[in-house]
Amino acid sequence: MSSTTLPHRSVANIKSPDGRHTGPSTPLRGIASNFGSPSSLRAEEELILIEFGARKIHVGFAGDAVPRGSIWFGPDQQRRVGDFRVWQTDYKDDWRKRATGSEWGRDHELWQPDVRGLDLGLVSDKIERALRDALTKYMLIDSRPRRIVCVLPSGLPIPMLSATLDTLFGRFLSPTIYLLPSSVASTVGAGIRSSLIIDIGWHETVVTSVYEYREVATNRSIRGGRMLAERTHKLLASHLPQGTEKPGPREAEYMLSFEECNEIATRLVWCKPSIHSSASTSEDDGLPTVQEQDESESRSHHPLGQHGATSIPLKSYASPVTIELSYDQLAEPCENTFFESQYSPSCFDDHETPVHLLVYRTLLQLPMDVRAICMSRIIFTGGGSSVLGLRKRIFDEVSHLAEQRGWDSVHGKAVEQLRANFNFKKRSTRQASSGPTGIESPGGNSEEQDGVWHDAANTAPEVDPVEEQLKKGRDKRPQVHGLLRSVESLGPWSGASLIAQLKVPAVATIDRDVWQQQGAAGASKAGDVDSRSSQRQSLGPGLMRGSSSASWTLGLWGAH
């Protein structure tokens, strides 16, 4: 039975406007360019934020509260395609071939402060591989050229900065790169304008004073996370069954792997409270709480030694063993790394100053008004600040130094003897009781007879209309200053994300074409650039909205 098609269902009867028969088609319509594919527009508007550290990088989009992902550097990152050595049975002992001399743990680092002998090509390859993994694994975007904001430490060497910019410009084809110092980003992340940043990093501890979004003073010490890991290895090696023997060849210098020592330093090492801490000696209003206990239980079943010790399995040793250490012993690496209170301050060089002395000396060299603001806004950052009790210990030690010495840079036995001298006290008391001497106007009149002379000392100042307008926009709430206080921050990445979201110009803006033509040598110093046509090197109010391509700077990094 043949089926017939109804006339109204036949496509052959569809006629075009000019009368010709055509097949079914979708009518064409003009699409405005504003409604095109948003991929190209989004690639231009997207701003990628990267925070570079000594052992890891944080990546994400500008405007997010937290980074999308973190990439840690390690030996597994340097594996090539087809490298299956990780599945071998003796791969866990392969660290002994690399732990000779200063190579213990170097595979877990991106860069070192001393760039002499550093392979910058290897550093560039590490950055490229880490960023490509982050773009595809965490951010789920392609490798289309995008603008990048880099959060870097202000003390980063110029060769490391040049290698980083060469990688981003040459391999990711970024049109523009913005540089932000991590100290200023941490200050913005705390919601304040001035602060004292104590960055306990991997290689060193850096104390930076930020006043009105500008770095005004920076001091550093080599006491950091790497020294803590080495002191932890020394503690564990001394309690091994063969720890009392002298190491033989050079390969026996490190008996445990870096990964295991770093994990123990992160999880178990803690810091003892200060002996000058006022919180431990404060009296409570009520009686202390006593835990309930069954009287039938014998106290012999709970000796104090078991509560104050822990067992640590060591699998990277030549023969796996389990050692038992008390919690007092686990506090020794932190004590010997950051404080070393058993030695006099005169025993240390400038590059190995204990952390609490470093903070106190940084505050001491600041001007009085800057010190009053910064000491009330102390921010702890860095991976080393996560050690249990370390921040409280540093804060208590600095408070004790301020109470003991004050803010006078001259101290010692001679100064104490001079202050204890009775004649000196009597003379200072007599000068203070006398007070200032008043000034009498000539002739006893506040105005001369001709009406020209006036008493300037007692005349009320005139009202400045500009100053009155500025006072209306200021915050009239009283600010905390002159007291030691610690504040919390969201971190450098979150602070830089807020800066980029608000479209505040960065400290340094570098274009790809200018960098490829001139490189780091083409950057001008801050004093050589015309302030009327260049970008202002700060994050304060009244920012310039553009920068001249003829004269550009590296900001804080070009001043070293």
mmCIF file of C-alpha atoms in Angstrom, residues 54-362:
data_model
loop_
_atom_site.group_PDB
_atom_site.id
_atom_site.type_symbol
_atom_site.label_atom_id
_atom_site.label_comp_id
_atom_site.label_asym_id
_atom_site.label_seq_id
_atom_site.Cartn_x
_atom_site.Cartn_y
_atom_site.Cartn_z
ATOM 1 C CA ALA A 54 60.301 28.912 47.433
ATOM 2 C CA ARG A 55 58.591 25.488 47.330
ATOM 3 C CA LYS A 56 55.161 26.027 45.773
ATOM 4 C CA ILE A 57 53.003 28.349 43.716
ATOM 5 C CA HIS A 58 49.352 29.357 44.163
ATOM 6 C CA VAL A 59 47.255 30.003 41.060
ATOM 7 C CA GLY A 60 43.743 31.286 40.539
ATOM 8 C CA PHE A 61 41.590 34.014 39.025
ATOM 9 C CA ALA A 62 41.630 37.590 40.237
ATOM 10 C CA GLY A 63 38.577 38.264 42.368
ATOM 11 C CA ASP A 64 38.413 34.836 43.999
ATOM 12 C CA ALA A 65 38.718 34.561 47.758
ATOM 13 C CA VAL A 66 41.133 31.615 47.685
ATOM 14 C CA PRO A 67 43.393 30.181 44.964
ATOM 15 C CA ARG A 68 42.102 27.452 42.704
ATOM 16 C CA GLY A 69 45.075 25.196 43.369
ATOM 17 C CA SER A 70 48.612 24.878 44.696
ATOM 18 C CA ILE A 71 51.525 23.182 42.954
ATOM 19 C CA TRP A 72 54.339 21.834 45.132
ATOM 20 C CA PHE A 73 57.770 21.258 43.651
ATOM 21 C CA GLY A 74 59.403 17.881 44.144
ATOM 22 C CA PRO A 75 61.395 15.128 42.435
ATOM 23 C CA ASP A 76 58.243 13.590 40.951
ATOM 24 C CA GLN A 77 57.589 16.780 39.004
ATOM 25 C CA GLN A 78 60.838 16.323 37.060
ATOM 26 C CA ARG A 79 59.910 12.878 35.748
ATOM 27 C CA ARG A 80 59.669 12.444 31.989
ATOM 28 C CA VAL A 81 57.154 10.474 29.970
ATOM 29 C CA GLY A 82 57.906 6.767 30.314
ATOM 30 C CA ASP A 83 59.770 7.100 33.616
ATOM 31 C CA PHE A 84 58.361 4.285 35.753
ATOM 32 C CA ARG A 85 61.079 4.193 38.392
ATOM 33 C CA VAL A 86 58.550 5.152 41.038
ATOM 34 C CA TRP A 87 57.126 1.611 40.818
ATOM 35 C CA GLN A 88 60.454 -0.037 41.579
ATOM 36 C CA THR A 89 60.924 -1.600 44.986
ATOM 37 C CA ASP A 90 64.155 0.274 45.746
ATOM 38 C CA TYR A 91 62.848 3.679 44.633
ATOM 39 C CA LYS A 92 62.243 4.812 48.219
ATOM 40 C CA ASP A 93 65.983 4.418 48.920
ATOM 41 C CA ASP A 94 66.933 6.468 45.859
ATOM 42 C CA TRP A 95 67.017 9.651 47.971
ATOM 43 C CA ARG A 96 70.424 8.561 49.348
ATOM 44 C CA LYS A 97 71.993 9.149 45.947
ATOM 45 C CA ARG A 98 70.775 12.738 45.959
ATOM 46 C CA ALA A 99 71.352 13.553 49.655
ATOM 47 C CA THR A 100 75.062 14.280 49.340
ATOM 48 C CA GLY A 101 76.331 17.575 50.622
ATOM 49 C CA SER A 102 73.935 20.456 49.985
ATOM 50 C CA GLU A 103 71.608 18.502 47.693
ATOM 51 C CA TRP A 104 69.465 17.201 50.566
ATOM 52 C CA GLY A 105 66.007 18.551 49.824
ATOM 53 C CA ARG A 106 67.045 20.785 46.908
ATOM 54 C CA ASP A 107 64.692 18.913 44.564
ATOM 55 C CA HIS A 108 61.764 20.304 46.572
ATOM 56 C CA GLU A 109 62.785 23.943 46.030
ATOM 57 C CA LEU A 110 62.186 26.292 43.132
ATOM 58 C CA TRP A 111 64.979 28.733 43.850
ATOM 59 C CA GLN A 112 67.588 29.707 46.425
ATOM 60 C CA PRO A 113 68.502 33.191 47.666
ATOM 61 C CA ASP A 114 72.082 32.651 46.446
ATOM 62 C CA VAL A 115 71.772 32.461 42.660
ATOM 63 C CA ARG A 116 75.474 31.741 42.149
ATOM 64 C CA GLY A 117 75.656 28.367 40.442
ATOM 65 C CA LEU A 118 71.851 28.169 40.103
ATOM 66 C CA ASP A 119 70.593 26.697 36.840
ATOM 67 C CA LEU A 120 68.101 29.334 35.695
ATOM 68 C CA GLY A 121 67.072 27.182 32.741
ATOM 69 C CA LEU A 122 65.945 24.455 35.115
ATOM 70 C CA VAL A 123 64.037 27.042 37.131
ATOM 71 C CA SER A 124 62.227 28.187 33.981
ATOM 72 C CA ASP A 125 61.318 24.606 33.099
ATOM 73 C CA LYS A 126 59.926 24.016 36.589
ATOM 74 C CA ILE A 127 57.790 27.144 36.379
ATOM 75 C CA GLU A 128 56.475 26.230 32.931
ATOM 76 C CA ARG A 129 55.540 22.687 33.892
ATOM 77 C CA ALA A 130 53.891 23.764 37.139
ATOM 78 C CA LEU A 131 51.834 26.459 35.415
ATOM 79 C CA ARG A 132 50.718 24.161 32.595
ATOM 80 C CA ASP A 133 49.590 21.579 35.137
ATOM 81 C CA ALA A 134 47.742 24.269 37.064
ATOM 82 C CA LEU A 135 45.991 25.682 33.995
ATOM 83 C CA THR A 136 44.698 22.292 32.862
ATOM 84 C CA LYS A 137 44.134 20.595 36.204
ATOM 85 C CA TYR A 138 42.799 23.310 38.512
ATOM 86 C CA MET A 139 41.737 26.273 36.375
ATOM 87 C CA LEU A 140 40.387 24.276 33.374
ATOM 88 C CA ILE A 141 41.417 26.837 30.762
ATOM 89 C CA ASP A 142 43.502 26.710 27.622
ATOM 90 C CA SER A 143 46.889 28.284 27.021
ATOM 91 C CA ARG A 144 45.498 31.400 25.324
ATOM 92 C CA PRO A 145 47.486 34.563 26.135
ATOM 93 C CA ARG A 146 46.143 36.232 29.264
ATOM 94 C CA ARG A 147 47.277 38.989 31.561
ATOM 95 C CA ILE A 148 49.066 37.787 34.678
ATOM 96 C CA VAL A 149 49.563 39.259 38.138
ATOM 97 C CA CYS A 150 52.664 37.948 39.930
ATOM 98 C CA VAL A 151 52.969 38.159 43.724
ATOM 99 C CA LEU A 152 56.665 37.996 44.561
ATOM 100 C CA PRO A 153 58.866 38.654 47.593
ATOM 101 C CA SER A 154 60.478 42.079 47.427
ATOM 102 C CA GLY A 155 63.917 40.549 47.981
ATOM 103 C CA LEU A 156 63.775 38.264 44.941
ATOM 104 C CA PRO A 157 67.082 38.459 43.011
ATOM 105 C CA ILE A 158 67.051 40.075 39.572
ATOM 106 C CA PRO A 159 68.227 36.882 37.763
ATOM 107 C CA MET A 160 65.308 34.935 39.266
ATOM 108 C CA LEU A 161 62.865 37.692 38.328
ATOM 109 C CA SER A 162 64.253 37.810 34.807
ATOM 110 C CA ALA A 163 63.930 34.025 34.393
ATOM 111 C CA THR A 164 60.330 34.146 35.640
ATOM 112 C CA LEU A 165 59.342 36.959 33.268
ATOM 113 C CA ASP A 166 61.091 35.267 30.329
ATOM 114 C CA THR A 167 59.049 32.137 30.980
ATOM 115 C CA LEU A 168 55.723 33.960 31.210
ATOM 116 C CA PHE A 169 56.380 36.177 28.183
ATOM 117 C CA GLY A 170 58.082 33.611 25.975
ATOM 118 C CA ARG A 171 56.180 30.390 26.689
ATOM 119 C CA PHE A 172 52.745 31.659 27.733
ATOM 120 C CA LEU A 173 52.736 34.789 25.502
ATOM 121 C CA SER A 174 51.230 36.966 28.189
ATOM 122 C CA PRO A 175 50.679 40.512 26.846
ATOM 123 C CA THR A 176 51.108 42.272 30.200
ATOM 124 C CA ILE A 177 52.471 41.223 33.593
ATOM 125 C CA TYR A 178 51.837 43.106 36.832
ATOM 126 C CA LEU A 179 54.168 42.754 39.820
ATOM 127 C CA LEU A 180 53.014 43.054 43.432
ATOM 128 C CA PRO A 181 55.132 42.604 46.594
ATOM 129 C CA SER A 182 53.877 39.928 48.955
ATOM 130 C CA SER A 183 54.199 42.182 52.010
ATOM 131 C CA VAL A 184 51.817 44.794 50.621
ATOM 132 C CA ALA A 185 49.411 42.074 49.492
ATOM 133 C CA SER A 186 49.379 40.595 53.005
ATOM 134 C CA THR A 187 48.605 44.040 54.414
ATOM 135 C CA VAL A 188 45.670 44.465 52.040
ATOM 136 C CA GLY A 189 44.515 40.951 52.935
ATOM 137 C CA ALA A 190 44.233 42.062 56.564
ATOM 138 C CA GLY A 191 42.149 45.115 55.662
ATOM 139 C CA ILE A 192 44.674 47.664 56.945
ATOM 140 C CA ARG A 193 47.073 50.206 55.426
ATOM 141 C CA SER A 194 50.126 49.743 57.654
ATOM 142 C CA SER A 195 51.572 46.644 59.275
ATOM 143 C CA LEU A 196 54.668 44.778 60.382
ATOM 144 C CA ILE A 197 54.955 41.599 58.295
ATOM 145 C CA ILE A 198 56.858 38.695 59.875
ATOM 146 C CA ASP A 199 57.317 36.228 57.001
ATOM 147 C CA ILE A 200 58.769 32.969 58.358
ATOM 148 C CA GLY A 201 59.623 31.427 55.010
ATOM 149 C CA TRP A 202 61.549 28.410 53.862
ATOM 150 C CA HIS A 203 64.990 29.913 53.332
ATOM 151 C CA GLU A 204 64.839 32.898 55.662
ATOM 152 C CA THR A 205 62.690 35.012 57.928
ATOM 153 C CA VAL A 206 61.937 38.488 56.587
ATOM 154 C CA VAL A 207 60.531 41.293 58.763
ATOM 155 C CA THR A 208 59.054 44.096 56.650
ATOM 156 C CA SER A 209 57.467 47.332 57.824
ATOM 157 C CA VAL A 210 54.674 48.583 55.553
ATOM 158 C CA TYR A 211 53.419 52.134 56.083
ATOM 159 C CA GLU A 212 50.570 53.423 53.911
ATOM 160 C CA TYR A 213 51.103 50.578 51.421
ATOM 161 C CA ARG A 214 54.827 51.284 51.108
ATOM 162 C CA GLU A 215 57.737 49.218 52.346
ATOM 163 C CA VAL A 216 59.828 51.435 54.594
ATOM 164 C CA ALA A 217 62.188 48.910 56.257
ATOM 165 C CA THR A 218 63.205 45.291 55.676
ATOM 166 C CA ASN A 219 65.456 43.001 57.712
ATOM 167 C CA ARG A 220 66.107 39.315 57.203
ATOM 168 C CA SER A 221 67.667 36.304 58.906
ATOM 169 C CA ILE A 222 68.616 32.849 57.641
ATOM 170 C CA ARG A 223 66.456 31.182 60.288
ATOM 171 C CA GLY A 224 63.616 29.550 58.410
ATOM 172 C CA GLY A 225 61.864 26.329 57.550
ATOM 173 C CA ARG A 226 64.896 24.641 56.009
ATOM 174 C CA MET A 227 66.968 25.160 59.139
ATOM 175 C CA LEU A 228 64.080 23.725 61.176
ATOM 176 C CA ALA A 229 64.045 20.598 58.985
ATOM 177 C CA GLU A 230 67.809 20.193 59.380
ATOM 178 C CA ARG A 231 67.604 20.567 63.169
ATOM 179 C CA THR A 232 64.794 18.003 63.202
ATOM 180 C CA HIS A 233 66.979 15.580 61.246
ATOM 181 C CA LYS A 234 69.795 16.142 63.701
ATOM 182 C CA LEU A 235 67.481 15.365 66.624
ATOM 183 C CA LEU A 236 66.146 12.184 65.032
ATOM 184 C CA ALA A 237 69.590 10.999 63.959
ATOM 185 C CA SER A 238 70.923 11.372 67.500
ATOM 186 C CA HIS A 239 68.274 8.938 68.798
ATOM 187 C CA LEU A 240 68.772 6.254 66.163
ATOM 188 C CA PRO A 241 70.279 2.932 67.246
ATOM 189 C CA GLN A 242 73.515 3.845 65.469
ATOM 190 C CA GLY A 243 73.248 7.576 66.088
ATOM 191 C CA THR A 244 76.161 7.607 68.532
ATOM 192 C CA GLU A 245 78.572 6.355 65.884
ATOM 193 C CA LYS A 246 80.443 8.793 63.712
ATOM 194 C CA PRO A 247 79.249 8.943 60.110
ATOM 195 C CA GLY A 248 81.646 7.284 57.730
ATOM 196 C CA PRO A 249 81.575 8.299 54.084
ATOM 197 C CA ARG A 250 79.869 11.371 52.736
ATOM 198 C CA GLU A 251 76.704 9.544 51.727
ATOM 199 C CA ALA A 252 76.020 8.777 55.412
ATOM 200 C CA GLU A 253 75.782 12.484 56.290
ATOM 201 C CA TYR A 254 71.981 12.327 56.075
ATOM 202 C CA MET A 255 70.483 9.160 57.529
ATOM 203 C CA LEU A 256 66.826 10.017 56.928
ATOM 204 C CA SER A 257 64.982 11.300 53.877
ATOM 205 C CA PHE A 258 63.961 14.913 53.512
ATOM 206 C CA GLU A 259 60.293 14.029 53.061
ATOM 207 C CA GLU A 260 60.122 12.207 56.380
ATOM 208 C CA CYS A 261 61.994 14.877 58.348
ATOM 209 C CA ASN A 262 59.855 17.634 56.865
ATOM 210 C CA GLU A 263 56.661 15.775 57.756
ATOM 211 C CA ILE A 264 57.792 15.276 61.346
ATOM 212 C CA ALA A 265 58.770 18.948 61.599
ATOM 213 C CA THR A 266 55.348 19.943 60.314
ATOM 214 C CA ARG A 267 53.248 17.586 62.449
ATOM 215 C CA LEU A 268 55.099 17.065 65.740
ATOM 216 C CA VAL A 269 57.567 19.890 66.345
ATOM 217 C CA TRP A 270 56.200 22.627 68.596
ATOM 218 C CA CYS A 271 57.455 25.706 70.453
ATOM 219 C CA LYS A 272 57.644 26.116 74.211
ATOM 220 C CA PRO A 273 55.978 29.146 75.788
ATOM 221 C CA SER A 274 58.132 32.016 76.898
ATOM 222 C CA ILE A 275 59.246 32.226 80.507
ATOM 223 C CA HIS A 276 58.202 35.891 80.403
ATOM 224 C CA SER A 277 54.677 35.099 79.253
ATOM 225 C CA SER A 278 52.052 36.831 81.368
ATOM 226 C CA ALA A 279 49.249 34.533 80.231
ATOM 227 C CA SER A 280 50.727 31.502 81.964
ATOM 228 C CA THR A 281 50.962 33.295 85.321
ATOM 229 C CA SER A 282 47.595 35.050 85.225
ATOM 230 C CA GLU A 283 45.230 34.237 88.057
ATOM 231 C CA ASP A 284 41.749 33.028 87.279
ATOM 232 C CA ASP A 285 38.683 34.221 89.110
ATOM 233 C CA GLY A 286 37.667 30.714 90.116
ATOM 234 C CA LEU A 287 39.297 27.486 91.131
ATOM 235 C CA PRO A 288 40.960 25.339 88.453
ATOM 236 C CA THR A 289 38.838 22.641 86.867
ATOM 237 C CA VAL A 290 39.575 19.121 88.096
ATOM 238 C CA GLN A 291 38.846 16.181 85.838
ATOM 239 C CA GLU A 292 36.677 13.456 87.302
ATOM 240 C CA GLN A 293 38.429 10.176 88.004
ATOM 241 C CA ASP A 294 37.356 6.905 89.502
ATOM 242 C CA GLU A 295 38.900 6.470 92.936
ATOM 243 C CA SER A 296 39.167 2.705 92.439
ATOM 244 C CA GLU A 297 41.625 3.190 89.576
ATOM 245 C CA SER A 298 45.217 3.137 90.564
ATOM 246 C CA ARG A 299 47.392 5.997 89.462
ATOM 247 C CA SER A 300 50.202 3.605 88.717
ATOM 248 C CA HIS A 301 48.451 2.641 85.486
ATOM 249 C CA HIS A 302 48.931 6.200 84.125
ATOM 250 C CA PRO A 303 52.526 7.236 84.694
ATOM 251 C CA LEU A 304 53.523 10.708 83.622
ATOM 252 C CA GLY A 305 56.161 9.430 81.279
ATOM 253 C CA GLN A 306 53.635 7.878 78.910
ATOM 254 C CA HIS A 307 51.653 11.102 78.560
ATOM 255 C CA GLY A 308 54.763 13.140 77.692
ATOM 256 C CA ALA A 309 56.203 10.950 74.931
ATOM 257 C CA THR A 310 55.283 9.739 71.475
ATOM 258 C CA SER A 311 56.461 6.999 69.140
ATOM 259 C CA ILE A 312 57.791 7.983 65.696
ATOM 260 C CA PRO A 313 58.235 5.310 62.989
ATOM 261 C CA LEU A 314 61.165 6.025 60.653
ATOM 262 C CA LYS A 315 60.818 4.143 57.372
ATOM 263 C CA SER A 316 63.545 5.906 55.382
ATOM 264 C CA TYR A 317 66.327 4.629 57.642
ATOM 265 C CA ALA A 318 68.565 1.818 56.384
ATOM 266 C CA SER A 319 66.679 -0.546 58.702
ATOM 267 C CA PRO A 320 63.215 0.822 59.572
ATOM 268 C CA VAL A 321 62.947 1.561 63.260
ATOM 269 C CA THR A 322 60.572 3.222 65.719
ATOM 270 C CA ILE A 323 61.975 5.687 68.242
ATOM 271 C CA GLU A 324 60.308 7.295 71.245
ATOM 272 C CA LEU A 325 60.766 10.989 71.979
ATOM 273 C CA SER A 326 59.314 13.183 74.680
ATOM 274 C CA TYR A 327 57.479 16.383 73.832
ATOM 275 C CA ASP A 328 60.216 18.420 75.477
ATOM 276 C CA GLN A 329 62.697 16.912 73.052
ATOM 277 C CA LEU A 330 60.415 17.685 70.120
ATOM 278 C CA ALA A 331 60.498 21.361 71.129
ATOM 279 C CA GLU A 332 64.294 21.558 70.868
ATOM 280 C CA PRO A 333 64.478 22.006 67.042
ATOM 281 C CA CYS A 334 62.200 25.047 67.161
ATOM 282 C CA GLU A 335 64.072 26.511 70.145
ATOM 283 C CA ASN A 336 67.474 26.076 68.479
ATOM 284 C CA THR A 337 66.242 27.356 65.113
ATOM 285 C CA PHE A 338 64.403 30.585 65.910
ATOM 286 C CA PHE A 339 65.621 31.674 69.360
ATOM 287 C CA GLU A 340 68.738 30.037 70.880
ATOM 288 C CA SER A 341 68.198 31.802 74.180
ATOM 289 C CA GLN A 342 71.218 30.108 75.738
ATOM 290 C CA TYR A 343 73.547 32.443 73.822
ATOM 291 C CA SER A 344 74.113 36.153 74.217
ATOM 292 C CA PRO A 345 72.823 38.462 71.449
ATOM 293 C CA SER A 346 76.397 39.549 70.772
ATOM 294 C CA CYS A 347 77.245 36.015 69.622
ATOM 295 C CA PHE A 348 75.174 36.286 66.435
ATOM 296 C CA ASP A 349 76.042 37.912 63.155
ATOM 297 C CA ASP A 350 73.606 40.160 61.351
ATOM 298 C CA HIS A 351 72.471 37.418 58.964
ATOM 299 C CA GLU A 352 71.655 34.926 61.750
ATOM 300 C CA THR A 353 69.850 37.138 64.244
ATOM 301 C CA PRO A 354 67.142 35.340 66.282
ATOM 302 C CA VAL A 355 63.637 36.129 65.191
ATOM 303 C CA HIS A 356 62.515 38.037 68.287
ATOM 304 C CA LEU A 357 65.624 40.251 68.186
ATOM 305 C CA LEU A 358 65.080 40.802 64.476
ATOM 306 C CA VAL A 359 61.535 42.027 65.084
ATOM 307 C CA TYR A 360 62.591 44.280 67.958
ATOM 308 C CA ARG A 361 65.458 45.848 65.999
ATOM 309 C CA THR A 362 63.187 46.448 63.010
#
